[in-house]
Amino acid sequence: MLRALKLNISKFLVPFFEMGAKAISFIVIVLLTRIISVEDYGIYSFSIAIASWFTIFADLGVSWFTFNNAIKKDSSLLDLSINSRLFQSLVVLFIVPLFFVGTSNSFWITFLVTFFFLNTGFVKFIQIIFRGLEQSKNDIILASSEPIARLILMLVLYIFDIEISLLGICIGFSLIGLVLTIIFFVINLRKLNFKLFIPPFNDYVPLLGKTKYYFLYQVFQVGIGRMDIFFLEKYLDFKQVAYFSSAYNFYSAATLFLMAFITVNLKPLFYRVKLKHFLIFLALNLIMIAIYVMYLKDLYTVIYPIDYKPGAMILAILCLALPFYAAYQLKLLHNNYNNKTLQTVVAFGAVFCLKALTYFVLTAKSLYFAAVIFSTFEIITFLLIFGIHKLRTHNEGTADK
């Protein structure tokens, strides 16, 4: 009984530690905006958008497949999955330079950001394995360590007013990511009785066959989430990218908290969450946005430098999507659990194509346009995922009759 109590306490704490880790990461970004120029922060944000795509190909759907198996307490493919994820990360790391031949500055920034993402992505992969296995103590440690290390670096740079370029900061982040990955790799994987090996071809190919739908919906999901950055850079400039990204950091912190809460309470949420809970969340979210717009908007330029003021209203628009994001994430995890990942792929694929077409036809005329597009398509994703589910349920019911 005591063990069960500790487990429940850990489950309760994980979202708050995740939120605390994101809060630390957010402080890191705030310090970064005070150390480098608005244009450089726009370049950094654009590099993150590119790195996000490379990280998908380092994963190929293995992470969510492994998480789904961990929830089911199926460890038969655990070693193969971890080794495959590690192998894919190394392959992507060597492929990245090929995309930036002849553009040395862009190459180094993007390469280092990608290298950092590959390291933190692998740690996140280990983290969600422990989360699926309901070992929340490890989850908390993995979530907190890297943001704290980056915060220490940024505080030293800021307090002592050390002049440093964006490239130098990216090198620092990359070294932190590498050191922590090695430490976590050695310590935590022992707890999983992990054995390091090169994935055998005859086992690796069937694994990718099982992860293909997870990979496809990750491609579409990241594309949907990062597309706005690419089109802002294409039609406007890096300053607009910086303003949008500053607001997106707030939004991302909220989504990370919601995802942590969902993933540590997954099975109970599958059966307890009803439409009324979504409507209550939606109403509370609208009230909070209204309070922010009327009374708290000026806090934005207390946290960020005054140059980032255009991001204040962008944040309010982005946050309109929060309840819809939480609802469709829970639904897609339920689809994964029931081996219905293809439904998610179809929904995300349709939204990705429609959103890209919208940007090509209308162009990103302003920050507000991009923010409205972002929230609108999060709502469309919600409607499509649940719509496909209802249609399938109706068709299956009709077939049974």
GROMACS .gro file of C-alpha atoms in nm:
model
  401
    1MET     CA    1   0.000   0.000   0.000
    2LEU     CA    2   0.288   0.234   0.083
    3ARG     CA    3   0.444   0.161  -0.256
    4ALA     CA    4   0.115   0.243  -0.430
    5LEU     CA    5   0.092   0.569  -0.236
    6LYS     CA    6   0.446   0.667  -0.341
    7LEU     CA    7   0.361   0.584  -0.702
    8ASN     CA    8   0.048   0.803  -0.693
    9ILE     CA    9   0.246   1.089  -0.536
   10SER     CA   10   0.511   1.056  -0.808
   11LYS     CA   11   0.243   1.059  -1.077
   12PHE     CA   12   0.098   1.372  -0.923
   13LEU     CA   13   0.437   1.543  -0.908
   14VAL     CA   14   0.561   1.459  -1.259
   15PRO     CA   15   0.353   1.725  -1.443
   16PHE     CA   16   0.474   1.989  -1.197
   17PHE     CA   17   0.838   1.884  -1.234
   18GLU     CA   18   0.786   1.884  -1.611
   19MET     CA   19   0.636   2.230  -1.583
   20GLY     CA   20   0.924   2.335  -1.357
   21ALA     CA   21   1.171   2.205  -1.614
   22LYS     CA   22   0.991   2.395  -1.887
   23ALA     CA   23   0.984   2.706  -1.667
   24ILE     CA   24   1.362   2.676  -1.630
   25SER     CA   25   1.397   2.632  -2.006
   26PHE     CA   26   1.177   2.936  -2.050
   27ILE     CA   27   1.403   3.141  -1.820
   28VAL     CA   28   1.696   3.022  -2.031
   29ILE     CA   29   1.520   3.159  -2.341
   30VAL     CA   30   1.443   3.489  -2.165
   31LEU     CA   31   1.811   3.524  -2.071
   32LEU     CA   32   1.905   3.432  -2.427
   33THR     CA   33   1.688   3.714  -2.564
   34ARG     CA   34   1.877   3.954  -2.335
   35ILE     CA   35   2.219   3.830  -2.445
   36ILE     CA   36   2.174   3.811  -2.822
   37SER     CA   37   1.992   4.037  -3.070
   38VAL     CA   38   1.633   3.994  -3.185
   39GLU     CA   39   1.760   3.887  -3.531
   40ASP     CA   40   1.991   3.625  -3.379
   41TYR     CA   41   1.708   3.489  -3.168
   42GLY     CA   42   1.502   3.464  -3.487
   43ILE     CA   43   1.786   3.266  -3.650
   44TYR     CA   44   1.804   3.041  -3.342
   45SER     CA   45   1.427   2.979  -3.352
   46PHE     CA   46   1.442   2.906  -3.724
   47SER     CA   47   1.725   2.656  -3.662
   48ILE     CA   48   1.510   2.486  -3.397
   49ALA     CA   49   1.233   2.446  -3.654
   50ILE     CA   50   1.480   2.279  -3.892
   51ALA     CA   51   1.629   2.063  -3.615
   52SER     CA   52   1.279   1.944  -3.523
   53TRP     CA   53   1.251   1.783  -3.866
   54PHE     CA   54   1.588   1.610  -3.835
   55THR     CA   55   1.489   1.478  -3.493
   56ILE     CA   56   1.184   1.306  -3.644
   57PHE     CA   57   1.411   1.109  -3.877
   58ALA     CA   58   1.632   1.018  -3.581
   59ASP     CA   59   1.323   0.871  -3.418
   60LEU     CA   60   1.124   0.719  -3.708
   61GLY     CA   61   0.831   0.659  -3.473
   62VAL     CA   62   1.030   0.436  -3.235
   63SER     CA   63   0.968   0.654  -2.927
   64TRP     CA   64   0.590   0.644  -2.925
   65PHE     CA   65   0.589   0.277  -3.027
   66THR     CA   66   0.815   0.196  -2.732
   67PHE     CA   67   0.606   0.412  -2.497
   68ASN     CA   68   0.292   0.229  -2.608
   69ASN     CA   69   0.459  -0.107  -2.538
   70ALA     CA   70   0.585   0.018  -2.200
   71ILE     CA   71   0.227   0.106  -2.099
   72LYS     CA   72   0.128  -0.250  -2.189
   73LYS     CA   73   0.431  -0.378  -1.990
   74ASP     CA   74   0.565  -0.540  -2.309
   75SER     CA   75   0.948  -0.528  -2.297
   76SER     CA   76   1.014  -0.783  -2.572
   77LEU     CA   77   1.141  -0.520  -2.818
   78LEU     CA   78   1.290  -0.279  -2.566
   79ASP     CA   79   1.659  -0.343  -2.639
   80LEU     CA   80   1.601  -0.338  -3.014
   81SER     CA   81   1.403  -0.013  -2.990
   82ILE     CA   82   1.666   0.168  -2.780
   83ASN     CA   83   1.954   0.055  -3.002
   84SER     CA   84   1.759   0.149  -3.315
   85ARG     CA   85   1.686   0.495  -3.175
   86LEU     CA   86   2.056   0.544  -3.094
   87PHE     CA   87   2.168   0.413  -3.433
   88GLN     CA   88   1.923   0.642  -3.618
   89SER     CA   89   2.044   0.946  -3.422
   90LEU     CA   90   2.404   0.880  -3.527
   91VAL     CA   91   2.304   0.837  -3.892
   92VAL     CA   92   2.109   1.166  -3.893
   93LEU     CA   93   2.401   1.347  -3.729
   94PHE     CA   94   2.627   1.252  -4.019
   95ILE     CA   95   2.364   1.336  -4.280
   96VAL     CA   96   2.286   1.690  -4.153
   97PRO     CA   97   2.603   1.854  -4.300
   98LEU     CA   98   2.502   1.741  -4.650
   99PHE     CA   99   2.207   1.984  -4.641
  100PHE     CA  100   2.425   2.287  -4.567
  101VAL     CA  101   2.721   2.256  -4.801
  102GLY     CA  102   2.858   2.604  -4.883
  103THR     CA  103   2.665   2.785  -4.608
  104SER     CA  104   2.912   2.773  -4.319
  105ASN     CA  105   2.732   3.003  -4.072
  106SER     CA  106   2.390   2.840  -4.127
  107PHE     CA  107   2.555   2.502  -4.114
  108TRP     CA  108   2.723   2.549  -3.776
  109ILE     CA  109   2.420   2.698  -3.604
  110THR     CA  110   2.181   2.436  -3.743
  111PHE     CA  111   2.425   2.150  -3.692
  112LEU     CA  112   2.484   2.239  -3.326
  113VAL     CA  113   2.113   2.292  -3.255
  114THR     CA  114   2.039   1.957  -3.422
  115PHE     CA  115   2.316   1.788  -3.224
  116PHE     CA  116   2.167   1.930  -2.904
  117PHE     CA  117   1.818   1.815  -3.006
  118LEU     CA  118   1.942   1.464  -3.085
  119ASN     CA  119   2.096   1.436  -2.739
  120THR     CA  120   1.800   1.579  -2.551
  121GLY     CA  121   1.564   1.379  -2.774
  122PHE     CA  122   1.737   1.055  -2.675
  123VAL     CA  123   1.714   1.148  -2.306
  124LYS     CA  124   1.344   1.226  -2.361
  125PHE     CA  125   1.307   0.885  -2.523
  126ILE     CA  126   1.448   0.716  -2.212
  127GLN     CA  127   1.226   0.939  -2.001
  128ILE     CA  128   0.902   0.830  -2.168
  129ILE     CA  129   1.005   0.464  -2.134
  130PHE     CA  130   1.026   0.509  -1.758
  131ARG     CA  131   0.700   0.704  -1.766
  132GLY     CA  132   0.528   0.419  -1.948
  133LEU     CA  133   0.670   0.173  -1.695
  134GLU     CA  134   0.537   0.399  -1.414
  135GLN     CA  135   0.883   0.466  -1.270
  136SER     CA  136   0.826   0.835  -1.209
  137LYS     CA  137   1.134   0.895  -0.993
  138ASN     CA  138   1.357   0.845  -1.296
  139ASP     CA  139   1.116   1.056  -1.501
  140ILE     CA  140   1.157   1.352  -1.266
  141ILE     CA  141   1.539   1.335  -1.270
  142LEU     CA  142   1.555   1.307  -1.648
  143ALA     CA  143   1.316   1.598  -1.695
  144SER     CA  144   1.500   1.839  -1.465
  145SER     CA  145   1.874   1.796  -1.513
  146GLU     CA  146   1.934   1.938  -1.861
  147PRO     CA  147   1.734   2.262  -1.816
  148ILE     CA  148   1.914   2.328  -1.485
  149ALA     CA  149   2.255   2.282  -1.651
  150ARG     CA  150   2.163   2.526  -1.930
  151LEU     CA  151   2.026   2.774  -1.676
  152ILE     CA  152   2.356   2.775  -1.486
  153LEU     CA  153   2.543   2.847  -1.811
  154MET     CA  154   2.310   3.133  -1.907
  155LEU     CA  155   2.316   3.287  -1.558
  156VAL     CA  156   2.696   3.295  -1.566
  157LEU     CA  157   2.691   3.464  -1.908
  158TYR     CA  158   2.424   3.714  -1.805
  159ILE     CA  159   2.542   3.803  -1.452
  160PHE     CA  160   2.904   3.852  -1.554
  161ASP     CA  161   2.802   4.027  -1.877
  162ILE     CA  162   3.015   3.796  -2.089
  163GLU     CA  163   3.003   3.883  -2.458
  164ILE     CA  164   2.933   3.571  -2.661
  165SER     CA  165   2.795   3.496  -3.006
  166LEU     CA  166   2.497   3.277  -3.088
  167LEU     CA  167   2.745   3.019  -3.218
  168GLY     CA  168   2.926   3.011  -2.882
  169ILE     CA  169   2.599   2.959  -2.694
  170CYS     CA  170   2.501   2.675  -2.929
  171ILE     CA  171   2.837   2.508  -2.862
  172GLY     CA  172   2.771   2.535  -2.487
  173PHE     CA  173   2.422   2.385  -2.519
  174SER     CA  174   2.557   2.101  -2.736
  175LEU     CA  175   2.829   2.008  -2.484
  176ILE     CA  176   2.573   2.005  -2.201
  177GLY     CA  177   2.345   1.779  -2.404
  178LEU     CA  178   2.629   1.539  -2.489
  179VAL     CA  179   2.760   1.507  -2.132
  180LEU     CA  180   2.416   1.450  -1.981
  181THR     CA  181   2.322   1.198  -2.249
  182ILE     CA  182   2.631   0.990  -2.172
  183ILE     CA  183   2.562   1.006  -1.798
  184PHE     CA  184   2.196   0.908  -1.836
  185PHE     CA  185   2.283   0.642  -2.089
  186VAL     CA  186   2.522   0.471  -1.848
  187ILE     CA  187   2.314   0.507  -1.530
  188ASN     CA  188   1.954   0.464  -1.639
  189LEU     CA  189   1.983   0.198  -1.904
  190ARG     CA  190   2.129  -0.041  -1.648
  191LYS     CA  191   1.793  -0.029  -1.476
  192LEU     CA  192   1.637  -0.164  -1.796
  193ASN     CA  193   1.896  -0.446  -1.828
  194PHE     CA  194   1.992  -0.289  -2.159
  195LYS     CA  195   2.255  -0.442  -2.389
  196LEU     CA  196   2.425  -0.228  -2.654
  197PHE     CA  197   2.437  -0.374  -3.007
  198ILE     CA  198   2.401  -0.276  -3.372
  199PRO     CA  199   2.040  -0.349  -3.471
  200PRO     CA  200   2.036  -0.665  -3.690
  201PHE     CA  201   1.889  -0.590  -4.031
  202ASN     CA  202   1.640  -0.879  -4.010
  203ASP     CA  203   1.502  -0.739  -3.683
  204TYR     CA  204   1.536  -0.371  -3.763
  205VAL     CA  205   1.326  -0.368  -4.081
  206PRO     CA  206   1.023  -0.538  -3.917
  207LEU     CA  207   1.052  -0.288  -3.628
  208LEU     CA  208   1.028   0.003  -3.874
  209GLY     CA  209   0.725  -0.169  -4.023
  210LYS     CA  210   0.561  -0.149  -3.681
  211THR     CA  211   0.661   0.214  -3.623
  212LYS     CA  212   0.577   0.355  -3.968
  213TYR     CA  213   0.243   0.509  -3.868
  214TYR     CA  214   0.398   0.667  -3.558
  215PHE     CA  215   0.668   0.813  -3.783
  216LEU     CA  216   0.420   0.949  -4.036
  217TYR     CA  217   0.204   1.125  -3.782
  218GLN     CA  218   0.517   1.273  -3.618
  219VAL     CA  219   0.623   1.412  -3.957
  220PHE     CA  220   0.283   1.572  -4.006
  221GLN     CA  221   0.251   1.687  -3.643
  222VAL     CA  222   0.588   1.862  -3.636
  223GLY     CA  223   0.517   2.005  -3.979
  224ILE     CA  224   0.187   2.149  -3.858
  225GLY     CA  225   0.347   2.295  -3.544
  226ARG     CA  226   0.659   2.442  -3.708
  227MET     CA  227   0.518   2.544  -4.044
  228ASP     CA  228   0.430   2.894  -3.921
  229ILE     CA  229   0.800   2.966  -3.847
  230PHE     CA  230   0.906   2.870  -4.198
  231PHE     CA  231   0.645   3.087  -4.368
  232LEU     CA  232   0.710   3.384  -4.138
  233GLU     CA  233   1.076   3.367  -4.236
  234LYS     CA  234   0.985   3.323  -4.603
  235TYR     CA  235   0.739   3.613  -4.629
  236LEU     CA  236   0.858   3.847  -4.351
  237ASP     CA  237   1.192   3.834  -4.160
  238PHE     CA  238   1.380   3.687  -3.862
  239LYS     CA  239   1.243   3.957  -3.628
  240GLN     CA  240   0.889   3.834  -3.691
  241VAL     CA  241   1.011   3.478  -3.631
  242ALA     CA  242   1.157   3.595  -3.298
  243TYR     CA  243   0.832   3.765  -3.188
  244PHE     CA  244   0.624   3.460  -3.279
  245SER     CA  245   0.870   3.221  -3.111
  246SER     CA  246   0.870   3.424  -2.790
  247ALA     CA  247   0.492   3.373  -2.762
  248TYR     CA  248   0.517   3.011  -2.873
  249ASN     CA  249   0.756   2.944  -2.581
  250PHE     CA  250   0.476   3.031  -2.336
  251TYR     CA  251   0.230   2.815  -2.528
  252SER     CA  252   0.479   2.528  -2.544
  253ALA     CA  253   0.527   2.538  -2.165
  254ALA     CA  254   0.153   2.494  -2.116
  255THR     CA  255   0.133   2.206  -2.366
  256LEU     CA  256   0.426   2.030  -2.198
  257PHE     CA  257   0.247   2.045  -1.863
  258LEU     CA  258  -0.070   1.906  -2.021
  259MET     CA  259   0.119   1.626  -2.196
  260ALA     CA  260   0.300   1.530  -1.875
  261PHE     CA  261  -0.033   1.515  -1.690
  262ILE     CA  262  -0.189   1.308  -1.968
  263THR     CA  263   0.096   1.058  -2.011
  264VAL     CA  264   0.140   0.980  -1.639
  265ASN     CA  265  -0.237   0.927  -1.596
  266LEU     CA  266  -0.306   0.775  -1.934
  267LYS     CA  267  -0.524   0.471  -1.861
  268PRO     CA  268  -0.751   0.644  -1.606
  269LEU     CA  269  -0.800   0.938  -1.845
  270PHE     CA  270  -0.902   0.704  -2.127
  271TYR     CA  271  -1.214   0.608  -1.937
  272ARG     CA  272  -1.291   0.908  -1.712
  273VAL     CA  273  -1.266   1.213  -1.939
  274LYS     CA  274  -1.602   1.315  -2.085
  275LEU     CA  275  -1.728   1.599  -2.303
  276LYS     CA  276  -1.827   1.803  -1.997
  277HIS     CA  277  -1.465   1.801  -1.874
  278PHE     CA  278  -1.350   1.940  -2.209
  279LEU     CA  279  -1.615   2.213  -2.201
  280ILE     CA  280  -1.515   2.313  -1.847
  281PHE     CA  281  -1.149   2.333  -1.954
  282LEU     CA  282  -1.249   2.535  -2.260
  283ALA     CA  283  -1.448   2.784  -2.049
  284LEU     CA  284  -1.166   2.823  -1.794
  285ASN     CA  285  -0.915   2.876  -2.072
  286LEU     CA  286  -1.126   3.154  -2.228
  287ILE     CA  287  -1.162   3.324  -1.889
  288MET     CA  288  -0.786   3.311  -1.832
  289ILE     CA  289  -0.718   3.456  -2.177
  290ALA     CA  290  -0.965   3.738  -2.112
  291ILE     CA  291  -0.799   3.820  -1.778
  292TYR     CA  292  -0.457   3.817  -1.946
  293VAL     CA  293  -0.565   4.051  -2.229
  294MET     CA  294  -0.739   4.297  -1.996
  295TYR     CA  295  -0.502   4.304  -1.699
  296LEU     CA  296  -0.180   4.106  -1.748
  297LYS     CA  297  -0.066   4.175  -2.104
  298ASP     CA  298   0.199   4.425  -1.992
  299LEU     CA  299   0.378   4.151  -1.796
  300TYR     CA  300   0.499   4.018  -2.131
  301THR     CA  301   0.756   4.299  -2.164
  302VAL     CA  302   0.860   4.256  -1.802
  303ILE     CA  303   0.963   3.899  -1.880
  304TYR     CA  304   1.097   3.963  -2.231
  305PRO     CA  305   1.289   4.273  -2.343
  306ILE     CA  306   1.066   4.560  -2.461
  307ASP     CA  307   1.159   4.481  -2.823
  308TYR     CA  308   0.943   4.167  -2.801
  309LYS     CA  309   0.619   4.357  -2.728
  310PRO     CA  310   0.447   4.238  -3.051
  311GLY     CA  311   0.445   3.887  -2.905
  312ALA     CA  312   0.206   3.981  -2.622
  313MET     CA  313  -0.116   3.955  -2.824
  314ILE     CA  314   0.019   3.665  -3.026
  315LEU     CA  315   0.030   3.464  -2.702
  316ALA     CA  316  -0.341   3.526  -2.636
  317ILE     CA  317  -0.430   3.401  -2.984
  318LEU     CA  318  -0.211   3.090  -2.956
  319CYS     CA  319  -0.358   2.997  -2.618
  320LEU     CA  320  -0.705   2.967  -2.771
  321ALA     CA  321  -0.585   2.630  -2.902
  322LEU     CA  322  -0.485   2.478  -2.564
  323PRO     CA  323  -0.804   2.279  -2.482
  324PHE     CA  324  -0.823   2.145  -2.837
  325TYR     CA  325  -0.456   2.043  -2.827
  326ALA     CA  326  -0.501   1.855  -2.497
  327ALA     CA  327  -0.812   1.677  -2.620
  328TYR     CA  328  -0.670   1.555  -2.949
  329GLN     CA  329  -0.343   1.447  -2.787
  330LEU     CA  330  -0.536   1.228  -2.543
  331LYS     CA  331  -0.739   1.086  -2.830
  332LEU     CA  332  -0.437   1.006  -3.047
  333LEU     CA  333  -0.266   0.830  -2.752
  334HIS     CA  334  -0.585   0.629  -2.708
  335ASN     CA  335  -0.572   0.545  -3.079
  336ASN     CA  336  -0.210   0.432  -3.040
  337TYR     CA  337  -0.300   0.215  -2.742
  338ASN     CA  338  -0.575   0.046  -2.943
  339ASN     CA  339  -0.355   0.010  -3.254
  340LYS     CA  340  -0.554   0.270  -3.449
  341THR     CA  341  -0.261   0.496  -3.531
  342LEU     CA  342  -0.361   0.510  -3.899
  343GLN     CA  343  -0.657   0.732  -3.799
  344THR     CA  344  -0.409   0.983  -3.655
  345VAL     CA  345  -0.194   0.970  -3.968
  346VAL     CA  346  -0.493   1.044  -4.191
  347ALA     CA  347  -0.606   1.336  -3.973
  348PHE     CA  348  -0.262   1.494  -3.938
  349GLY     CA  349  -0.182   1.438  -4.305
  350ALA     CA  350  -0.499   1.616  -4.413
  351VAL     CA  351  -0.437   1.909  -4.175
  352PHE     CA  352  -0.072   1.939  -4.284
  353CYS     CA  353  -0.164   1.960  -4.654
  354LEU     CA  354  -0.451   2.202  -4.593
  355LYS     CA  355  -0.241   2.430  -4.373
  356ALA     CA  356   0.047   2.438  -4.623
  357LEU     CA  357  -0.198   2.516  -4.904
  358THR     CA  358  -0.350   2.798  -4.695
  359TYR     CA  359  -0.009   2.959  -4.642
  360PHE     CA  360   0.088   2.927  -5.009
  361VAL     CA  361  -0.239   3.080  -5.127
  362LEU     CA  362  -0.281   3.356  -4.868
  363THR     CA  363   0.086   3.417  -4.764
  364ALA     CA  364   0.187   3.516  -4.409
  365LYS     CA  365   0.092   3.885  -4.417
  366SER     CA  366   0.148   3.951  -4.047
  367LEU     CA  367   0.221   3.796  -3.709
  368TYR     CA  368  -0.148   3.802  -3.623
  369PHE     CA  369  -0.233   3.617  -3.941
  370ALA     CA  370   0.015   3.341  -3.852
  371ALA     CA  371  -0.118   3.317  -3.495
  372VAL     CA  372  -0.478   3.288  -3.615
  373ILE     CA  373  -0.376   3.023  -3.868
  374PHE     CA  374  -0.193   2.829  -3.595
  375SER     CA  375  -0.491   2.820  -3.356
  376THR     CA  376  -0.744   2.758  -3.632
  377PHE     CA  377  -0.560   2.450  -3.752
  378GLU     CA  378  -0.519   2.314  -3.398
  379ILE     CA  379  -0.898   2.331  -3.373
  380ILE     CA  380  -0.935   2.169  -3.717
  381THR     CA  381  -0.701   1.889  -3.603
  382PHE     CA  382  -0.923   1.831  -3.299
  383LEU     CA  383  -1.240   1.821  -3.512
  384LEU     CA  384  -1.086   1.588  -3.768
  385ILE     CA  385  -0.941   1.338  -3.520
  386PHE     CA  386  -1.269   1.309  -3.331
  387GLY     CA  387  -1.471   1.322  -3.654
  388ILE     CA  388  -1.283   1.027  -3.802
  389HIS     CA  389  -1.334   0.836  -3.476
  390LYS     CA  390  -1.711   0.904  -3.480
  391LEU     CA  391  -1.736   0.806  -3.847
  392ARG     CA  392  -1.548   0.481  -3.787
  393THR     CA  393  -1.761   0.401  -3.483
  394HIS     CA  394  -2.079   0.471  -3.680
  395ASN     CA  395  -1.966   0.256  -3.973
  396GLU     CA  396  -1.868  -0.032  -3.744
  397GLY     CA  397  -2.205  -0.009  -3.569
  398THR     CA  398  -2.387  -0.012  -3.904
  399ALA     CA  399  -2.182  -0.312  -4.021
  400ASP     CA  400  -2.269  -0.505  -3.703
  401LYS     CA  401  -2.640  -0.457  -3.775
   0.00000   0.00000   0.00000
